[in-house]
Coordinates of C-alpha atoms and ligand atoms in Angstrom, one line a residue:
X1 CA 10.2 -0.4 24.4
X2 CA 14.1 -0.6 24.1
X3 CA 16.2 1.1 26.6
X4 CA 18.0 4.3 25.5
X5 CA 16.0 4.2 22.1
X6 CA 14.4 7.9 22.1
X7 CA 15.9 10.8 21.5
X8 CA 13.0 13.8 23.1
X9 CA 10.2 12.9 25.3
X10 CA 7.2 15.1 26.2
X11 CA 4.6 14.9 28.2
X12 CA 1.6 16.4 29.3
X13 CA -0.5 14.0 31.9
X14 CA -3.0 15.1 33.5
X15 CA -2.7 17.4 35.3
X16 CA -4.7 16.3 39.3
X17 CA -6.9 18.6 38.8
X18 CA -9.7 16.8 39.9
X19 CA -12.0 17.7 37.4
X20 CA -14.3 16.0 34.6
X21 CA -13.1 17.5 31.2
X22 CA -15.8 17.6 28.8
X23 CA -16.8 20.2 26.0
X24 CA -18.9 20.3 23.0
X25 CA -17.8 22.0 20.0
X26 CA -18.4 22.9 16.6
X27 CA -20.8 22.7 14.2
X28 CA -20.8 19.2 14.5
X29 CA -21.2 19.2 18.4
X30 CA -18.7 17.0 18.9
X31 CA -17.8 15.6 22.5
X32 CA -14.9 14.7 23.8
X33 CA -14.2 14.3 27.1
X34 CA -11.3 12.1 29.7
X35 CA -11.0 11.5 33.4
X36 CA -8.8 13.6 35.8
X37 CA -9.5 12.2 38.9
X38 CA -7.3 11.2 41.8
X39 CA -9.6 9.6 44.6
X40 CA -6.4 8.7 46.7
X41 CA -4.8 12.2 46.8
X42 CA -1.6 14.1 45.7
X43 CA 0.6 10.5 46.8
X44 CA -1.6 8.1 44.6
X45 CA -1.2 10.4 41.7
X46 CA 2.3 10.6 42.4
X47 CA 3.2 7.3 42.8
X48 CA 1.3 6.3 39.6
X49 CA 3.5 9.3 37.8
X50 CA 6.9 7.6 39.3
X51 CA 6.3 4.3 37.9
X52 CA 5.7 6.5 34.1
X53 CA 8.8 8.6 34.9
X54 CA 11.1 5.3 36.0
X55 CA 10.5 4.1 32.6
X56 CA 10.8 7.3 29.9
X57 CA 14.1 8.0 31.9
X58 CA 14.8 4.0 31.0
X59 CA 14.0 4.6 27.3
X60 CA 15.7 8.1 26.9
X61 CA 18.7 8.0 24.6
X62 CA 21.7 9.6 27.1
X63 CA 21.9 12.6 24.6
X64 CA 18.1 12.7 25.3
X65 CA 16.0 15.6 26.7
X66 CA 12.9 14.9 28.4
X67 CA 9.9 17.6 29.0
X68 CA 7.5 17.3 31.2
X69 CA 4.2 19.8 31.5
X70 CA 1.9 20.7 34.5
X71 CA 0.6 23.1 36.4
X72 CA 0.3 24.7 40.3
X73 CA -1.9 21.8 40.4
X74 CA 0.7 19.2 41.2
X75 CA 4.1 21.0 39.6
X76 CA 6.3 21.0 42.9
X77 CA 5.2 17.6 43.7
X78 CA 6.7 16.3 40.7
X79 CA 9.6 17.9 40.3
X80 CA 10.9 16.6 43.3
X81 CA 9.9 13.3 42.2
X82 CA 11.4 13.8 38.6
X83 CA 14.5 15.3 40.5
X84 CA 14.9 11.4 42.2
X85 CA 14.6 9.8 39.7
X86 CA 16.7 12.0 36.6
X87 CA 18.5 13.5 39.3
X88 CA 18.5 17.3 40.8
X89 CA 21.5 18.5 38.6
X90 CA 19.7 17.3 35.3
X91 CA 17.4 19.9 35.6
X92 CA 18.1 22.3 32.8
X93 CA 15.3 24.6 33.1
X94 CA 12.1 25.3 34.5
X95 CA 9.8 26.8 31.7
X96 CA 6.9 28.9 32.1
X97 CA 4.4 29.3 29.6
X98 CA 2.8 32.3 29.9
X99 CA -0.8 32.7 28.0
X100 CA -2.3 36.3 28.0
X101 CA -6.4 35.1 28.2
X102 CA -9.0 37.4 29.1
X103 CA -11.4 34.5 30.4
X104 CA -11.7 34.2 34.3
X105 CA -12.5 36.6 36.7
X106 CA -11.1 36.5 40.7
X107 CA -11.1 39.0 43.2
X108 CA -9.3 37.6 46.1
X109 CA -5.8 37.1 44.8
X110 CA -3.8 36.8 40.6
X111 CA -5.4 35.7 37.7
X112 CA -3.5 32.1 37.0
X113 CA -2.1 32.1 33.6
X114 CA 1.1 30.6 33.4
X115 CA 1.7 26.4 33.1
X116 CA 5.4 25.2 34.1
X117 CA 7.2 23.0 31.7
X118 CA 10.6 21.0 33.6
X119 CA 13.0 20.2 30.9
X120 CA 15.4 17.4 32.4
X121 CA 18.8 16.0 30.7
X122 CA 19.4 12.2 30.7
X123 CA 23.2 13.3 31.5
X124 CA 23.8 17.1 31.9
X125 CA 26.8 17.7 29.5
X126 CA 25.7 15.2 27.1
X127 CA 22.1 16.5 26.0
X128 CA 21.6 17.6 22.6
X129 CA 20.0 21.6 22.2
X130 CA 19.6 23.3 18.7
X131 CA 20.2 26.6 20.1
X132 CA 20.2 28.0 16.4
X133 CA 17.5 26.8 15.6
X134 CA 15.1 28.5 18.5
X135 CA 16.6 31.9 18.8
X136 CA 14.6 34.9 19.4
X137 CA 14.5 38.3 17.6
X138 CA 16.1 41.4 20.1
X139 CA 14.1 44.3 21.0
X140 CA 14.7 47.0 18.5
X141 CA 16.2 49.1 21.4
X142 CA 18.7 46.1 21.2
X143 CA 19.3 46.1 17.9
X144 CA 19.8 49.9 17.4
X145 CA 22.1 49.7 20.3
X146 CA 24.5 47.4 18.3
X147 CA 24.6 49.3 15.2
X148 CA 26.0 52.5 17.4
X149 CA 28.1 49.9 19.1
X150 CA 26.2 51.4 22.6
X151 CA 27.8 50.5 25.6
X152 CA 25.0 49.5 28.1
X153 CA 26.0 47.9 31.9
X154 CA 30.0 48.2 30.4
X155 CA 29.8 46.0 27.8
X156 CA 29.8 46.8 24.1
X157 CA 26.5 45.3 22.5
X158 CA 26.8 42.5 20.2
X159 CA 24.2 41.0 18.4
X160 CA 23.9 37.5 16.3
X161 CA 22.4 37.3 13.3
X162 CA 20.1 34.5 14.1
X163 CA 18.6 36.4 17.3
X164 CA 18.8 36.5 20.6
X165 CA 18.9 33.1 23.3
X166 CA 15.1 32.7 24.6
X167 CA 14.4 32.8 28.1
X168 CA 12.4 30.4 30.1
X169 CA 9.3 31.8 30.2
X170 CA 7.8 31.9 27.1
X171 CA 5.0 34.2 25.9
X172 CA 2.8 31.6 23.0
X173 CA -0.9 32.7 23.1
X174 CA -3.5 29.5 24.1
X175 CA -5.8 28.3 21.3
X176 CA -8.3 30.4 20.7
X177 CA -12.1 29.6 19.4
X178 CA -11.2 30.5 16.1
X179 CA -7.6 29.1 15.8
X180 CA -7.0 26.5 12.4
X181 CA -5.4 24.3 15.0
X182 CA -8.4 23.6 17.2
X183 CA -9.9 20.6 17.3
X184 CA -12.2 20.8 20.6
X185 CA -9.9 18.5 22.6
X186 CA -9.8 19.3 26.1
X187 CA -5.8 20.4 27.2
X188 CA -5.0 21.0 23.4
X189 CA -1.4 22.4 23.4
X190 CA -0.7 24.8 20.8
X191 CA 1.6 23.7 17.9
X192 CA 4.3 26.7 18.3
X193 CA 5.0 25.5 22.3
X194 CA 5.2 22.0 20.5
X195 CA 7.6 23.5 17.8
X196 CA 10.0 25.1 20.2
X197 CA 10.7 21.9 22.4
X198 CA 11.0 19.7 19.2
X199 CA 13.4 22.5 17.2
X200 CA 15.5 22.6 20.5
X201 CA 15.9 19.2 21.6
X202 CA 15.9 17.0 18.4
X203 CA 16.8 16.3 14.6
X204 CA 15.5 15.6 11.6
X205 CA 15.1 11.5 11.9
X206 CA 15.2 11.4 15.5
X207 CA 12.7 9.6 17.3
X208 CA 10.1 12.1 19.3
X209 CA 8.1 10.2 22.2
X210 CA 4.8 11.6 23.8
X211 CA 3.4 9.3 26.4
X212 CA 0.1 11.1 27.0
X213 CA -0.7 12.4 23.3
X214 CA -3.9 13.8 23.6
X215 CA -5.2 14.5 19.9
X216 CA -1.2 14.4 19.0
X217 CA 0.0 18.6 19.0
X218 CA 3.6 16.5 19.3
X219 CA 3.6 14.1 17.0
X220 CA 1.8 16.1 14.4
X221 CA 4.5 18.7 15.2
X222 CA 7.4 16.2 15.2
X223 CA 6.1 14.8 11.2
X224 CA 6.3 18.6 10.0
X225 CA 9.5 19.0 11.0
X226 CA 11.0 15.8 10.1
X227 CA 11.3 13.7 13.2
X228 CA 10.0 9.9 14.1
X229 CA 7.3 9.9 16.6
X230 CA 5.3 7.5 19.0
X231 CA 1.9 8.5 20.8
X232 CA 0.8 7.1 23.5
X233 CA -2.9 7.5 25.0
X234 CA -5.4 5.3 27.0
X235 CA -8.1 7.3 25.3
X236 CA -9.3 5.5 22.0
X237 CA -11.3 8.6 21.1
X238 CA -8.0 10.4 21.3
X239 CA -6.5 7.9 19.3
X240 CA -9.4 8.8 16.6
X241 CA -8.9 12.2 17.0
X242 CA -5.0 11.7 16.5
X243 CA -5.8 9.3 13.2
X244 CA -8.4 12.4 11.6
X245 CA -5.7 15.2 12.4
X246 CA -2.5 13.3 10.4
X247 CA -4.9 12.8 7.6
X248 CA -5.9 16.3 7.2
X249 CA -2.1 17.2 7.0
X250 CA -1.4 14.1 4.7
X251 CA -0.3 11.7 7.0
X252 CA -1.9 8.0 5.6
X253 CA -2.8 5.3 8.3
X254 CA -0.1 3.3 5.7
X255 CA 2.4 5.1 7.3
X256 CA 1.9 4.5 10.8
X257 CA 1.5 1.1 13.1
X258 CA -1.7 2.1 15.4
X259 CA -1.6 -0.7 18.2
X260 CA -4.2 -1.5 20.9
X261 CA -7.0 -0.1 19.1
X262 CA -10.4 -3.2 19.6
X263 CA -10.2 -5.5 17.8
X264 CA -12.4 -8.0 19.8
X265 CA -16.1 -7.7 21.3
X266 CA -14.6 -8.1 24.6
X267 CA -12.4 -5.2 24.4
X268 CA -15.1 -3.1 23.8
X269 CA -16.7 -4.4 26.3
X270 CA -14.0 -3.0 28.6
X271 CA -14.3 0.5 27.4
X272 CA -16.5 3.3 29.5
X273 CA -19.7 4.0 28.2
X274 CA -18.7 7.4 26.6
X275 CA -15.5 6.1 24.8
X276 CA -17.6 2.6 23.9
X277 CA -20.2 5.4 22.0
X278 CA -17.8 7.2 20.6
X279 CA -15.9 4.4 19.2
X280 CA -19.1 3.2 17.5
X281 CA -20.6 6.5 16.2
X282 CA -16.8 6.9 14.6
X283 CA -16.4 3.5 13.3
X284 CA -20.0 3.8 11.5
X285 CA -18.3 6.9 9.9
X286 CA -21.4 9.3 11.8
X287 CA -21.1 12.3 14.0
X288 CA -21.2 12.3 18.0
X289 CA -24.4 13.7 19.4
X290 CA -23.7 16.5 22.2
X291 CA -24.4 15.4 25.9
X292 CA -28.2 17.0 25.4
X293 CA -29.0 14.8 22.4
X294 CA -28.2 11.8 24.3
X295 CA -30.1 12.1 26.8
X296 CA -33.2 12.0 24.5
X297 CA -31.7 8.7 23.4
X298 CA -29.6 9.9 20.5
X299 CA -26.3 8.8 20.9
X300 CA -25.3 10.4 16.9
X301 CA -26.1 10.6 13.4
X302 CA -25.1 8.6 10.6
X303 CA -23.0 10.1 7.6
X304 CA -25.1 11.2 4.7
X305 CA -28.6 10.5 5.5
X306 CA -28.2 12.1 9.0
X307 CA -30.2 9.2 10.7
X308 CA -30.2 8.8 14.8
X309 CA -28.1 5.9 16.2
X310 CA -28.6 5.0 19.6
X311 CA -25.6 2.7 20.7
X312 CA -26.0 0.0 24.0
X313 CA -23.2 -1.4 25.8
X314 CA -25.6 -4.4 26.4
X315 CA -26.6 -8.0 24.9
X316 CA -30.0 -9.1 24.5
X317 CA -31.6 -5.8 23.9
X318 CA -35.3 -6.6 24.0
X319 CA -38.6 -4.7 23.1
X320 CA -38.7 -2.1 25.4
X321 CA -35.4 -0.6 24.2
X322 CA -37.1 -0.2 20.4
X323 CA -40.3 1.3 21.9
X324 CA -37.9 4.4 23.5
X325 CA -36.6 4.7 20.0
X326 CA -38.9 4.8 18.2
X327 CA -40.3 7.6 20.5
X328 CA -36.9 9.5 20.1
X329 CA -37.6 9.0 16.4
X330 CA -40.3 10.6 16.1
X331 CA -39.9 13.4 18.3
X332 CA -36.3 13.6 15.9
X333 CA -38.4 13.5 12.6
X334 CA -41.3 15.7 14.0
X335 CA -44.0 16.2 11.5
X336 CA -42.9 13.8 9.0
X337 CA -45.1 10.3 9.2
X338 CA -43.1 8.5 7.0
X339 CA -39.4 7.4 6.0
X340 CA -38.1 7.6 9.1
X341 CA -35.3 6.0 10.0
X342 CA -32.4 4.9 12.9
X343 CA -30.3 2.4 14.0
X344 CA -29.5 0.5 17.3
X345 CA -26.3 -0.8 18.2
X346 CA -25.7 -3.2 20.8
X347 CA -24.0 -6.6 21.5
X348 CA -26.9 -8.9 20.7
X349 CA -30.6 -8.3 20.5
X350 CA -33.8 -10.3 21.8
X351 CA -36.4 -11.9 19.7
X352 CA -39.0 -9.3 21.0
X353 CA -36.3 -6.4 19.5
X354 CA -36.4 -7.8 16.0
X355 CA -40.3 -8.2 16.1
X356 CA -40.9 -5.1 17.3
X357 CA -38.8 -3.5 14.3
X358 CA -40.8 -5.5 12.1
X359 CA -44.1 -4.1 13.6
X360 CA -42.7 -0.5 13.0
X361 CA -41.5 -0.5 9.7
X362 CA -45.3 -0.8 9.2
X363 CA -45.7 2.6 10.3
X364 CA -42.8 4.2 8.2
X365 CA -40.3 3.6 10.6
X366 CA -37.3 1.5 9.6
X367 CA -34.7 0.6 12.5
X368 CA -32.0 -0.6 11.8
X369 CA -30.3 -3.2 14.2
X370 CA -26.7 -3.5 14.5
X371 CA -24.2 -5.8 15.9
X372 CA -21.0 -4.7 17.4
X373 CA -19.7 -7.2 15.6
X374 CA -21.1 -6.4 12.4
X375 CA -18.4 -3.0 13.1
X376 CA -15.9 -4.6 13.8
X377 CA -15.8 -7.0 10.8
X378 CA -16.2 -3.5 8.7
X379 CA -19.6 -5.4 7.5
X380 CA -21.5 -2.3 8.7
X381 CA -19.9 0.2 6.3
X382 CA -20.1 -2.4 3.6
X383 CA -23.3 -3.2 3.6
X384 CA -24.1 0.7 3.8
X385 CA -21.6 1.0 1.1
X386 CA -23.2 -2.1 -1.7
X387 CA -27.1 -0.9 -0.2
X388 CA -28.1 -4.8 -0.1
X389 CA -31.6 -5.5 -0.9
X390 CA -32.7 -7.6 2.7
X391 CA -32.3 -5.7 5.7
X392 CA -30.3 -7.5 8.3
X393 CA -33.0 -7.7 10.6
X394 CA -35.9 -9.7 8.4
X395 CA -33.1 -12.2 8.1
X396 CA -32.5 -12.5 11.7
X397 CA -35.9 -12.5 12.5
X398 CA -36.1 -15.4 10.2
X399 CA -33.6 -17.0 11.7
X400 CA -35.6 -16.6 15.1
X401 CA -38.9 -18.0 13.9
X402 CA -36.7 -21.3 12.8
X403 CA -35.3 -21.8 15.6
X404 CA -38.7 -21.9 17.0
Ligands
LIG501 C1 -3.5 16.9 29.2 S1 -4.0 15.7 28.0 C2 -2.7 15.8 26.7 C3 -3.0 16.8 25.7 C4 -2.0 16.8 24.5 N1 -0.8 17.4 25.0 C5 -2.6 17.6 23.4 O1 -2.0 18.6 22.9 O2 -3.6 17.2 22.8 C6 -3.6 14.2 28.8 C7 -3.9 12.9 28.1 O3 -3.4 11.8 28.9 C8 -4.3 10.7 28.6 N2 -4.1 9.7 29.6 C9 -4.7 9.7 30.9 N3 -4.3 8.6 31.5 C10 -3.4 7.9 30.7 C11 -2.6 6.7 30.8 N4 -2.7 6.0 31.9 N5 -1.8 6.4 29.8 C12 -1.8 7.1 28.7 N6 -2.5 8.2 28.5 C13 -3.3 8.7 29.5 C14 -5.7 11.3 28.5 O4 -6.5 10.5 27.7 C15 -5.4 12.7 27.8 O5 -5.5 12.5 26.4

């Protein structure tokens, strides 16, 4: 990226909290899940945040703002890090976020419910900040004061008509269970904490960056009120999630570049075993299966018919593999004896796979065999989509006795 090219930057990284974030949620059970772990301690994490830092501060505009979010996890720890590297005097404020949230029960000391927010200028005097545009109502003690023209600590009280300046901590309730916004992702930030930093620090056409996006609060945020944005995330799962949540508030992929995303077998073979099933149960337009549903070999269900899919992160998936299934089939389909149906995704599958399909779809059980690549070429959806009259796998099996 081009230096001095962005006008706000936000992030929220995670946060060294050494734990494994993972929920299920929602009808649909989805999962979704990333990494927080730091096997080196505080220092690694650190370090690995500097080399992030070093370049936002190169890409920040010098009329720029940049926000960063954490926790008591790791929050003094990087602001004296940021404070090297964007200097101690650019700090304009340290924010507190303050969530009321009944959950969470201690004994031995306060109930923590506050994350920090450091808001750093590029160049102190040369920042941008809407103050207009975030101001506060008064207390009505305030405002009654004004109309009498009350004197309170010797000074005559004066309101402005906008509202009053906000303090640094602010007072925005977490997303609850029930809240429009949700979308299950672990570390969703609410849109109104979102709303603020973007009003305050930005216009309309600016360009908003978010280096650690999540399932893109900011950059959803920064469309609705007018600004550029860039996302960054190492998570394709959150890039999905990202993708799903502009279309629902009319964003098209048309108008936005999505780089990095697979487009090669051996980039998936890269990804972990969660994100590589995820990807696949997405791209095949099904649902996740919860954690539970796995582990009985059900990875998800397609769209429509509901069907198990069982993905592999392998090549040569053999006989055994179709056996499992078609156990996991049937205890899926219970009673019924016939129509059943599933696919199995892998890389590439052994002779003994495709025979062994062939032996069940005797017994009412059609599996379906799926190539990665097959995804990736979209020939998946197609063929789902034009319902061809040969199934894949009696041609491949074909193919297989030829070669014989
Ligand atoms: C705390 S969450 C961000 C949540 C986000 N603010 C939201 O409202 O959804 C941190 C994100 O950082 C991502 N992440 C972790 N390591 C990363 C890296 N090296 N580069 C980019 N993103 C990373 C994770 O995948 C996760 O989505």
């Amino acid at each position: 990226m081009e230096k001095e090219s962005i006008d706000l930057i936000y992030i929220d990284p995670p946060f060294f909290s050494n734990r494994h974030y993972e929920i299920i949620w929602g009808d649909e059970a989805e999962i979704r899940s990333f990494e927080d772990r730091w096997e080196g301690g505080i220092n690694v994490y650190i370090d690995w945040m500097k080399q992030r830092v070093i370049e936002l501060h190169r890409v920040l505009k010098p009329t720029g703002s940049f926000y960063l979010h954490c926790d008591w996890h790791a929050g003094h720890y990087l602001k004296v890090m940021c404070d090297e590297v964007f200097g101690y005097k650019n700090l304009l404020n340290e924010i507190i976020w303050w969530y009321h949230d009944p959950a969470g029960t201690v004994r031995d000391r306060f109930k923590k419910k506050h994350d920090t927010i450091f808001f750093y200028s590029k160049k102190v005097d040369a920042h941008n900040f809407n103050l207009d545009a975030v101001r506060t109502p008064y207390k009505e003690g305030t405002v009654r004061q004004a109309k009498h023209k009350t004197i309170s600590f010797g000074r005559i009280t004066k309101t402005h008509p906008l509202g009053k300046v906000p303090e640094d901590v602010w007072e925005i309730p977490f997303i609850n269970s029930q809240a429009k916004e949700r979308l299950g992702y672990p570390t969703q930030k609410p849109e109104a904490l979102l709303e603020r930093i973007i009003k305050a620090s930005s216009n309309k056409g600016d360009i908003v960056l978010d280096a650690f996006c999540g399932c893109g609060t900011a950059l959803a945020v920064a469309g609705m009120l007018g600004r550029h944005w860039i996302g960054i995330d190492i998570s394709p799962s959150a890039v999905a999630l990202v993708k799903n949540r502009l279309k629902k508030i009319g964003v098209g992929e048309e108008e936005f570049d999505l780089i990095g995303m697979p487009k090669r077998v051996e980039d998936l073979r890269r990804f972990k075993p969660f994100e590589f099933q995820y990807w696949v149960v997405t791209e095949m337009h099904g649902t996740p299966a919860p954690r539970k549903s796995g582990d009985m070999g059900i990875d998800g269900l397609s769209f429509m018919e509901h069907a198990p899919i069982q993905v592999k992160q392998s090549e040569g998936v053999g006989r055994n593999v179709i056996d499992n299934f078609e156990t996991a089939l049937r205890r899926y389909y219970k009673e019924q004896t016939s129509n059943m149906k599933g696919y199995i995704v892998a890389f590439s599958f052994g002779k003994g796979a495709y025979e062994e399909v062939a032996r069940v779809k005797k017994e009412g059980i059609e599996i379906e065999l799926v190539t990665v690549q097959d995804i990736l070429d979209k020939r998946f959806v197609l063929r789902q989509e034009v319902k061809k009259e040969i199934p894949v796998q009696e041609k491949e099996l074909e193919l297989w006795q030829k070669q014989e």
